[in-house]
Short mmCIF file of C-alpha atoms and ligand atoms in Angstrom, two decimals:
data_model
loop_
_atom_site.label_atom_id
_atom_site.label_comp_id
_atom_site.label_asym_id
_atom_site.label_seq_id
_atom_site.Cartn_x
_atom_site.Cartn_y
_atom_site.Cartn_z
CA UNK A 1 -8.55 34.83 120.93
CA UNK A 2 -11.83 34.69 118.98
CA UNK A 3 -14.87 33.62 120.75
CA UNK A 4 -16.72 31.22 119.60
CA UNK A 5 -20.19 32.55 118.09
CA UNK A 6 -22.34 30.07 119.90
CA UNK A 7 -20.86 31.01 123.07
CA UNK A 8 -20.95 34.76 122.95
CA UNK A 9 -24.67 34.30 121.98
CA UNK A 10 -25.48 32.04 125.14
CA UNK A 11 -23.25 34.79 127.33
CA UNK A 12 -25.29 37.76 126.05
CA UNK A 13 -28.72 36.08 126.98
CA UNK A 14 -27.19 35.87 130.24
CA UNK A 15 -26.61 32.46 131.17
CA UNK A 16 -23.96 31.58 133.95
CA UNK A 17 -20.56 30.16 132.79
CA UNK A 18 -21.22 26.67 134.03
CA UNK A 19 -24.03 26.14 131.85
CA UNK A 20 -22.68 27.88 129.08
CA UNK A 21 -20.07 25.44 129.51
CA UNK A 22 -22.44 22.37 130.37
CA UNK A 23 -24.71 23.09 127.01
CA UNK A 24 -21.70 23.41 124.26
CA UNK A 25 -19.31 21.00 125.90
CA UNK A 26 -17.12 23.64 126.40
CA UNK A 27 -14.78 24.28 129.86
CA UNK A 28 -15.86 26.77 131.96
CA UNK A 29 -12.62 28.60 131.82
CA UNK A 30 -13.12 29.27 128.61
CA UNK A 31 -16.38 30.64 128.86
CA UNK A 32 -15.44 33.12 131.68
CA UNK A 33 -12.40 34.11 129.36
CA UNK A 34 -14.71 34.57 126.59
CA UNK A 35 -16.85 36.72 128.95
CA UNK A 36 -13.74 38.97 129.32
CA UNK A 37 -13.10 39.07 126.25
CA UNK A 38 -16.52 40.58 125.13
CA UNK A 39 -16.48 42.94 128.42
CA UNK A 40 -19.34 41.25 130.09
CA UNK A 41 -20.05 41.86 133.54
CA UNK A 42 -18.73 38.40 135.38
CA UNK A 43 -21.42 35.85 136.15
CA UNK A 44 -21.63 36.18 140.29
CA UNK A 45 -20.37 32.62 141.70
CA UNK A 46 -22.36 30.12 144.11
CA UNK A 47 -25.57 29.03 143.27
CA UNK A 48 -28.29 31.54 142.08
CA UNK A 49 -31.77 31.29 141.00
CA UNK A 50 -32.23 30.61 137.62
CA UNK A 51 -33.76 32.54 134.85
CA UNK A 52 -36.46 30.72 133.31
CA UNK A 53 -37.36 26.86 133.25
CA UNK A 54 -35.03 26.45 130.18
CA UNK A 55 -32.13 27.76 131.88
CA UNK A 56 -32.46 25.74 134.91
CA UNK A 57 -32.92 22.73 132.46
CA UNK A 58 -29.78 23.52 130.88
CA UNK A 59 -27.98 23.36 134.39
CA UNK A 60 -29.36 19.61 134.77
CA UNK A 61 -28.92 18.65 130.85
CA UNK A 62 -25.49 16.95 130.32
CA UNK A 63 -24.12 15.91 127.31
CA UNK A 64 -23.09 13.02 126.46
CA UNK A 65 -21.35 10.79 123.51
CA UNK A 66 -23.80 10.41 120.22
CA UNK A 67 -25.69 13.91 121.12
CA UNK A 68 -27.55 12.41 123.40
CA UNK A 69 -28.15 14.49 126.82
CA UNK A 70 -28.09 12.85 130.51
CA UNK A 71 -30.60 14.21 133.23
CA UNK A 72 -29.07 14.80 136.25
CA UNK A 73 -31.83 16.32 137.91
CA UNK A 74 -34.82 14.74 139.89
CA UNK A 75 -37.18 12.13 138.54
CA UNK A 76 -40.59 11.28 139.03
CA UNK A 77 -41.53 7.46 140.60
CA UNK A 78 -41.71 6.31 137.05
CA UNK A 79 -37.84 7.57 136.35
CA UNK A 80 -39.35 10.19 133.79
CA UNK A 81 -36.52 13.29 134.21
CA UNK A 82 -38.32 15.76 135.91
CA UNK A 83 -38.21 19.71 136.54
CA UNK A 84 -39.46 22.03 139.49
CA UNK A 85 -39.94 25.83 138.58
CA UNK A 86 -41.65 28.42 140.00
CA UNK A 87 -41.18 30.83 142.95
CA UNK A 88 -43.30 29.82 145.78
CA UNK A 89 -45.80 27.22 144.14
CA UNK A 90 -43.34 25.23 142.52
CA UNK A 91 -44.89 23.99 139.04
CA UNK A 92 -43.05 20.04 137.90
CA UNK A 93 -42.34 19.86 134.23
CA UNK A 94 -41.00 17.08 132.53
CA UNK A 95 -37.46 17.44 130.97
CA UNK A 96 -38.71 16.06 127.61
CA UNK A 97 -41.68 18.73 127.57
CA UNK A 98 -39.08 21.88 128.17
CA UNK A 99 -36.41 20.23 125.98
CA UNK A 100 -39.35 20.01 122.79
CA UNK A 101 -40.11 23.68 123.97
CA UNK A 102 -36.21 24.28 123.40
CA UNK A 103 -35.93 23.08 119.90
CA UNK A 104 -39.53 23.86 118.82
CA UNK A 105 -40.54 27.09 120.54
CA UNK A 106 -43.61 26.16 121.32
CA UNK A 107 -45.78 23.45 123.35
CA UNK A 108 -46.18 20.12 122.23
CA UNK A 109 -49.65 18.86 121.36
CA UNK A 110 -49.24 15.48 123.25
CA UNK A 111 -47.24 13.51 125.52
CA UNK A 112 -43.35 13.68 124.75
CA UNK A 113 -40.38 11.03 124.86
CA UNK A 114 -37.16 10.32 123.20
CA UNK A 115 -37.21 8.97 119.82
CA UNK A 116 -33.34 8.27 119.91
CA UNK A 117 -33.60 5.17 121.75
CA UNK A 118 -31.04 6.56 124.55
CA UNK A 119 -32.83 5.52 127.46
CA UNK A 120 -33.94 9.03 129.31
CA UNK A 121 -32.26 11.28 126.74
CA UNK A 122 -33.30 14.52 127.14
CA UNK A 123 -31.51 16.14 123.87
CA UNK A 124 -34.07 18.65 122.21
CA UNK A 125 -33.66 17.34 119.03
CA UNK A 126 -34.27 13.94 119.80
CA UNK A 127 -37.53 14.35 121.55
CA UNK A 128 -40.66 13.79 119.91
CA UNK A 129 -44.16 14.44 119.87
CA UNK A 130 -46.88 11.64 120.16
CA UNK A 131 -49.39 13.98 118.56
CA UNK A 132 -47.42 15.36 116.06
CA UNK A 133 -45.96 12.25 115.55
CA UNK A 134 -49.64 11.04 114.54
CA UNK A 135 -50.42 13.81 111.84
CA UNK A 136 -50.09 13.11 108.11
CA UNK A 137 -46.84 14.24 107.15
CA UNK A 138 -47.99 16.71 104.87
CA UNK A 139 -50.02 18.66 107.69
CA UNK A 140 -48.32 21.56 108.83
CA UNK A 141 -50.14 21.30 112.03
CA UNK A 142 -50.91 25.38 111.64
CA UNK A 143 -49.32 26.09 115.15
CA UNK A 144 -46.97 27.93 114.34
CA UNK A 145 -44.43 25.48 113.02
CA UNK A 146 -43.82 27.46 110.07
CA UNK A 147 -41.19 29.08 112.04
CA UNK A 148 -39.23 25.74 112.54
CA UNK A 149 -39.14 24.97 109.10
CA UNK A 150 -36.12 24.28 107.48
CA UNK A 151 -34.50 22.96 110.54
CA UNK A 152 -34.10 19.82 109.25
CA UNK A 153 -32.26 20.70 106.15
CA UNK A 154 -30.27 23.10 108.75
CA UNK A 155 -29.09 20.17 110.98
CA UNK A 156 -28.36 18.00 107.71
CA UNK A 157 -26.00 20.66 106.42
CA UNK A 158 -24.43 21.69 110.27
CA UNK A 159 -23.68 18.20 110.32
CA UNK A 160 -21.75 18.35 106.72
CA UNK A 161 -19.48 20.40 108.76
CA UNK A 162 -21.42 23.71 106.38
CA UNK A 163 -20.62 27.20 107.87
CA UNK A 164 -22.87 29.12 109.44
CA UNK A 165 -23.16 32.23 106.29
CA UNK A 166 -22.45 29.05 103.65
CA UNK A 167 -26.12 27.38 105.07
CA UNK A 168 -27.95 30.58 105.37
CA UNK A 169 -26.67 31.21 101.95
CA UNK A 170 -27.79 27.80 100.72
CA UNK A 171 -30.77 27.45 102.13
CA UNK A 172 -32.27 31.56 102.23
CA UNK A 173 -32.13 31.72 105.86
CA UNK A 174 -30.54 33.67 108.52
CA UNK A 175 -27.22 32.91 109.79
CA UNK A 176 -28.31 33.82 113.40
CA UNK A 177 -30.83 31.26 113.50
CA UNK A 178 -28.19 28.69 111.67
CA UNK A 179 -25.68 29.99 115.16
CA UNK A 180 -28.56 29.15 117.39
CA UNK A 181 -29.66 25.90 115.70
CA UNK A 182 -25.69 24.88 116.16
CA UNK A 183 -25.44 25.84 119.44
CA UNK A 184 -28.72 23.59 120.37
CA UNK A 185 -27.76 20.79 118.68
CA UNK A 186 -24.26 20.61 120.49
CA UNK A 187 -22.40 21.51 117.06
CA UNK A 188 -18.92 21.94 116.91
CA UNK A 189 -18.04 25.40 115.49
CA UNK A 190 -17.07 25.37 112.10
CA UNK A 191 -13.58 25.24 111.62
CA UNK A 192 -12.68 26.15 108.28
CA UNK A 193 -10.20 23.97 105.85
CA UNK A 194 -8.42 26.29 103.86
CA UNK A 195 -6.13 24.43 100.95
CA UNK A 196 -2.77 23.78 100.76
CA UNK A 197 -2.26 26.43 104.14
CA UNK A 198 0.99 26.39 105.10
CA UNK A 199 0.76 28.38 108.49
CA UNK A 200 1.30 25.92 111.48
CA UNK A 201 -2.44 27.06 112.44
CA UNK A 202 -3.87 25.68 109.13
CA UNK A 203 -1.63 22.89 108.89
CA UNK A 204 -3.69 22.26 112.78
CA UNK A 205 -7.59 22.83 110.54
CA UNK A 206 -6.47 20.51 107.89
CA UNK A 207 -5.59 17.92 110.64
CA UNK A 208 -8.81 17.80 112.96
CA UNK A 209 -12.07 17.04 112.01
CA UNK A 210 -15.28 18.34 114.18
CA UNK A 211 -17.50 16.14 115.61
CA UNK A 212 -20.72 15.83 117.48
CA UNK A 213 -20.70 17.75 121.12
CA UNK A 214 -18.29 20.35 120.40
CA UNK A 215 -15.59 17.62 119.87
CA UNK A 216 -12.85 17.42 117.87
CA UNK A 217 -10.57 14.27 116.31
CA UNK A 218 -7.21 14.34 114.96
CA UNK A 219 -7.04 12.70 111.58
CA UNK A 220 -3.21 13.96 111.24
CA UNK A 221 0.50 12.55 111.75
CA UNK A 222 0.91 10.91 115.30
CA UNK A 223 3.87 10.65 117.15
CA UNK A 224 4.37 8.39 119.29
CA UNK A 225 0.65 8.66 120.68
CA UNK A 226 0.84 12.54 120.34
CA UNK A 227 -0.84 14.28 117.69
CA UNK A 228 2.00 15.86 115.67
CA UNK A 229 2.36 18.65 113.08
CA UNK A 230 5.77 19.11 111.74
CA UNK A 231 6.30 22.89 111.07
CA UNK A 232 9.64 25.29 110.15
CA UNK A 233 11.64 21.69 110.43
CA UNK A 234 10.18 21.32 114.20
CA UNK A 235 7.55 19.00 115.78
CA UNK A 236 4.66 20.50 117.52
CA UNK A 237 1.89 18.98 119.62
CA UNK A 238 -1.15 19.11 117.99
CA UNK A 239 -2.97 19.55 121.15
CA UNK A 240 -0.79 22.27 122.31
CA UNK A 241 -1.24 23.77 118.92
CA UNK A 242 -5.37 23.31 119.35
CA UNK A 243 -4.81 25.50 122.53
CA UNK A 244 -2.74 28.59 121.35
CA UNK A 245 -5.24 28.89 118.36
CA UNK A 246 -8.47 28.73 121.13
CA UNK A 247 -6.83 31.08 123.93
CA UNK A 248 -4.57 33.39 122.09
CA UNK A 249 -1.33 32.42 124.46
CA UNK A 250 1.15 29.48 124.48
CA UNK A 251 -0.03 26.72 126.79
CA UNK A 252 2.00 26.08 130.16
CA UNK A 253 2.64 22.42 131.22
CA UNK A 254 0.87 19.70 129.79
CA UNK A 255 -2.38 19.99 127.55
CA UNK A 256 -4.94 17.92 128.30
CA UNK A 257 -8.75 17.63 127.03
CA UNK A 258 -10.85 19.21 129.78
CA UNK A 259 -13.81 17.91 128.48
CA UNK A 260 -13.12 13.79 129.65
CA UNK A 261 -13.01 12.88 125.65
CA UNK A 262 -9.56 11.11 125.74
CA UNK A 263 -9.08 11.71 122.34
CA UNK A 264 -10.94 15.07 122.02
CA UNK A 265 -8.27 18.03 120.60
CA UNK A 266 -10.31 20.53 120.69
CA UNK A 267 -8.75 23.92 121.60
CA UNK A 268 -11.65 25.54 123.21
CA UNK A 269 -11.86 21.83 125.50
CA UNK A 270 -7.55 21.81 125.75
CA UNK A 271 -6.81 22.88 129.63
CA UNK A 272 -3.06 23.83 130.37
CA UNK A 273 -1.54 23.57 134.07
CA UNK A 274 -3.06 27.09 135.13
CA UNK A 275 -6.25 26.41 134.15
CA UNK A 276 -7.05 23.20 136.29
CA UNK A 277 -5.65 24.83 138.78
CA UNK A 278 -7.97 27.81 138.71
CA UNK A 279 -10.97 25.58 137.67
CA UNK A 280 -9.72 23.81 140.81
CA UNK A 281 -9.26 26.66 142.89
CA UNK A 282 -13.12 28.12 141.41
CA UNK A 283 -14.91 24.51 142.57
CA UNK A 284 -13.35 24.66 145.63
CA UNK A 285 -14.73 28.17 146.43
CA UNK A 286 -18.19 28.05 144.75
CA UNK A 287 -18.77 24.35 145.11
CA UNK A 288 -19.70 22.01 142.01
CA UNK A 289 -23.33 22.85 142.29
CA UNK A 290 -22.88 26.53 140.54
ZN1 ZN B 301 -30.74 11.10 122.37
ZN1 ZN B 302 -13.82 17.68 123.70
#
């Protein structure tokens, strides 16, 4: 199996499988697989202390249709989605402070909020800046924001369904910060459309198109209500299909979107038998919480 770029890159800054899971909309069977794959040491289960105010804002960040995040953390009187951090004198952060920290990589100049409209949405990218909001548009602000620049034109292009190497080739920047920028924004990885494949596995990339969160549609045949490929004179589920590309092995039972997208056939979100019943087993043991 090949693991996905954005996940590898959370898993070597060392965040747990559940929120590497949580951020890219991704099952957490597949991210522990992944981890195995690249010889990581595994993530230790229960709950444990989190690594920096970003990571534990990750753990309460969920995402949901549209790109927009839900908090699920605490809340201050006003409802504002709130943060605790710190060891013994706990410091309270608002989510849409850390979250403009996350995209921007450095403080904001005023007071933040969501400029989405999604009541409470804590997605990075949709969080604004009151001050910054106020400058000119020409001023640069001279904080540092050089380093942010072409973001923009990065997210425009992402969303274009653009590789990673064909946007840092367009636009003179490195592919890295084009993985990172995708894995921020909640990008599905690129899945690349090769013409007139005839291999059952491109006859599958010609048939799905990515969407927001990590999601993926079927625009192909349907049969019945099953997404259908018709390969070497036999039908084959599409979502089964999505699965053996994502994990390398024929799925067992039914397939089924892990992620709660009903119509989501993403491989790297497709669960088989087996796996709910070890992501079962794994919430049973640890608890929902890790
Ligand atoms: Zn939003
Ligand atoms: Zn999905």
């Amino acid at each position: 199996m090949t693991v996905r770029a954005d996940v590898a890159e959370l898993l070597a800054a060392g965040y747990g499988d559940r929120t590497i899971a949580r951020r890219l909309g991704v099952t957490a069977i597949s991210v522990t697989t992944a981890r195995t794959e690249l010889g990581l040491p595994k993530a230790r289960g229960g709950n444990k202390p989190s690594a920096s105010v970003e990571d534990l804002f990750w753990r309460r960040a969920r995402p949901v249709d549209g790109g927009h995040y839900e908090w699920t953390g605490g809340r201050s009187s006003k409802g504002t989605p709130q943060v605790q951090w710190g060891g013994r004198v706990r410091e309270t952060h608002t989510a849409y402070r850390v979250a403009y920290r996350i995209r921007h990589g450095v403080d904001p100049v005023s007071y933040c909020f969501p400029s989405c409209g999604f009541p409470r949405c804590v997605a990075p990218e949709h969080i604004a800046d009151s001050g910054a909001a106020r400058r000119p548009a020409h001023h640069d602000g001279g904080r540092g924001r050089t380093s942010d620049s072409r973001r923009d034109e990065i997210v425009k292009l992402l969303r274009e369904g653009r590789s990673n190497k064909d946007i840092a080739r367009t636009l003179h920047v490195d592919p890295k910060r084009v993985g990172r920028i995708r894995a921020e924004v909640g990008q599905a990885a690129f899945i690349a459309v090769r013409p007139a494949g005839t291999s059952l596995e491109e006859k599958w990339a010609q048939a799905v198109r990515p969407t927001m969160g990590g999601h993926v549609r079927w625009a192909g045949h349907v049969r019945g209500t099953t997404p259908n490929l018709v390969h070497g004179q036999r039908n084959h589920s599409g979502r089964a299909v999505g699965f053996a590309i994502a994990h390398g092995r024929q799925p067992v039972g039914r397939v089924l979107p892990g992620c709660g997208t009903a119509w989501c056939v993403a491989g790297e979100h497709a669960t088989d038998g087996p796996m709910r019943r070890a992501d079962a087993l794994y919430t049973e043991l640890f608890g929902r919480a890790a």
